[in-house]
Coordinates of C-alpha atoms in Angstrom, one line a residue:
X18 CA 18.8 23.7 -28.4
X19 CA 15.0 24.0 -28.2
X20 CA 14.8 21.8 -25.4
X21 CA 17.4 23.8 -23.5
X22 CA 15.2 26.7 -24.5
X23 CA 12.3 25.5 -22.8
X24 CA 14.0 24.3 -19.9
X25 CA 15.3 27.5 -19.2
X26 CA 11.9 28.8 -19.5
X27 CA 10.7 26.5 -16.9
X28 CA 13.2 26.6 -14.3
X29 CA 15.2 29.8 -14.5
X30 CA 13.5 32.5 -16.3
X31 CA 10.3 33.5 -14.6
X32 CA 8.2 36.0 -16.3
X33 CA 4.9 36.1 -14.1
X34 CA 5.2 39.5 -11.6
X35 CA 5.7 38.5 -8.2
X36 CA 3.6 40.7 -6.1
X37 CA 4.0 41.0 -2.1
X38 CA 6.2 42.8 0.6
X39 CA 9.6 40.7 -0.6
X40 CA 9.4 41.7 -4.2
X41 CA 12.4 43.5 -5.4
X42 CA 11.8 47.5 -5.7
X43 CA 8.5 47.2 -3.1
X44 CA 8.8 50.2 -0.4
X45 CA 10.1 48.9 2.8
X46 CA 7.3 47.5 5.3
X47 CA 8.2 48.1 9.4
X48 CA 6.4 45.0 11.2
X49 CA 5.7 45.5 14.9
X50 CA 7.8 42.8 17.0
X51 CA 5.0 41.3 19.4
X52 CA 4.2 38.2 21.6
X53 CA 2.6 35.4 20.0
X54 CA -0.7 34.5 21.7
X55 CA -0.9 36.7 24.6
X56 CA -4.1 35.6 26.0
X57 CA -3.3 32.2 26.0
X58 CA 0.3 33.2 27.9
X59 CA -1.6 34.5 30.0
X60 CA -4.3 31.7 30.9
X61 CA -1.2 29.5 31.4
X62 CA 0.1 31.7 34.0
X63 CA -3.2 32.1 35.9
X64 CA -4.0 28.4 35.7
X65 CA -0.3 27.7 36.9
X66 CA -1.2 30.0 39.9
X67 CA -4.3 28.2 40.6
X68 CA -3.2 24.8 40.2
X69 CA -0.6 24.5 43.1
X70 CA -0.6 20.1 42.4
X71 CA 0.3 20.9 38.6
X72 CA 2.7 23.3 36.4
X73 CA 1.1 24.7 33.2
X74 CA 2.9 25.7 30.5
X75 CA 2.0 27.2 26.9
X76 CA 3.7 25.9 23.6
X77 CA 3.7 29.0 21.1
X78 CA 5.0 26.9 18.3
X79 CA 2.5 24.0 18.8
X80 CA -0.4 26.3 20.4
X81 CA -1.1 23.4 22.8
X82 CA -1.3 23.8 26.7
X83 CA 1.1 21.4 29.1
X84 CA 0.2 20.4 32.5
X85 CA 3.2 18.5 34.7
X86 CA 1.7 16.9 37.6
X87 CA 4.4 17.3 41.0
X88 CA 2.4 14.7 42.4
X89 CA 5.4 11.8 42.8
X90 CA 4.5 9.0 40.3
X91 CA 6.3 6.0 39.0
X92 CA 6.6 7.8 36.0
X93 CA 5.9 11.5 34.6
X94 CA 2.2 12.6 34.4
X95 CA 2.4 15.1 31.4
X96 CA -1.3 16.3 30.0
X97 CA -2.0 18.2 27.3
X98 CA -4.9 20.1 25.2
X99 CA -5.3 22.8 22.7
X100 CA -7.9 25.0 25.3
X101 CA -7.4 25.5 29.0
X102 CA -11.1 23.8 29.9
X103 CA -10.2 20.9 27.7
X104 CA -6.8 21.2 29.7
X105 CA -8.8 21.1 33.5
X106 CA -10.7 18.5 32.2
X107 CA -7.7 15.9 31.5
X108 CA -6.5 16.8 35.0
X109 CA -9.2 16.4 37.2
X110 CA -9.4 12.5 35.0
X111 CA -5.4 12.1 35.6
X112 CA -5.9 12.7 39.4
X113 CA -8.8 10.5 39.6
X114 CA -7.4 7.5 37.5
X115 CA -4.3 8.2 40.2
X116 CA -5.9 8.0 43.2
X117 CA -7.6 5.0 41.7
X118 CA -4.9 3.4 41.1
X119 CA -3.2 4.2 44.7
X120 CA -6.2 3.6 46.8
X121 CA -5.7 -0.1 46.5
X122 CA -2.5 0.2 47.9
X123 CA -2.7 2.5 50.4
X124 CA -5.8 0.6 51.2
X125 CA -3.5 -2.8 52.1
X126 CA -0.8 -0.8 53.4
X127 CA -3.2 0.8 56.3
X128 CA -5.1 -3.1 57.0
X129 CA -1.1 -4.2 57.5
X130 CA -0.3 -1.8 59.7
X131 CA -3.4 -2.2 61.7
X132 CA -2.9 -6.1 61.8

């Protein structure tokens, strides 16, 4: 019976005051509904208008900027950063590692077709 006592005691009475806008008989609190992050929104947009090569999107929930490149690639170029400079900076390194990478190509195809 003790031991039921003090069970009780630990897991369903609790006698410390709960303080905060969910406690039972607090007045009722109106929270404004708003956009999370507007500024950063709002980069993404401008940078998406500025970037014609790329799309740029914002992730509320993760608070991370997305850039897709529409370059065609043998597979999806998908960057990503917490800050919009951090964000340019990944691009301008994923267009020059591509055109790295396709110069040698293109490089053979043009000596072919001159041959």
């Amino acid at each position: 019976m003790v031991q039921l006592k003090r069970l009780w005691r630990l897991l369903g009475c609790r006698r410390a005051k709960r303080i905060g806008r969910h406690t039972v008989g607090q007045p009722y609190v109106e929270v404004e509904r708003g956009e999370p992050d507007p500024g950063d929104r709002a980069a993404a947009v401008l940078l998406d208008r500025l970037e014609p090569a790329w799309t740029i999107l914002y992730g509320p929930w993760s608070r991370r900027f997305y850039a897709l490149a529409l370059i065609p690639t043998s597979e999806p170029l998908v960057v990503e950063a917490r800050t919009t400079q951090d964000l340019l900076e990944q691009m301008r390194q994923a267009e020059q590692d591509m055109m790295i990478a396709v110069w040698p190509v293109a490089a053979a195809a043009a000596a072919a077709a001159a041959a």
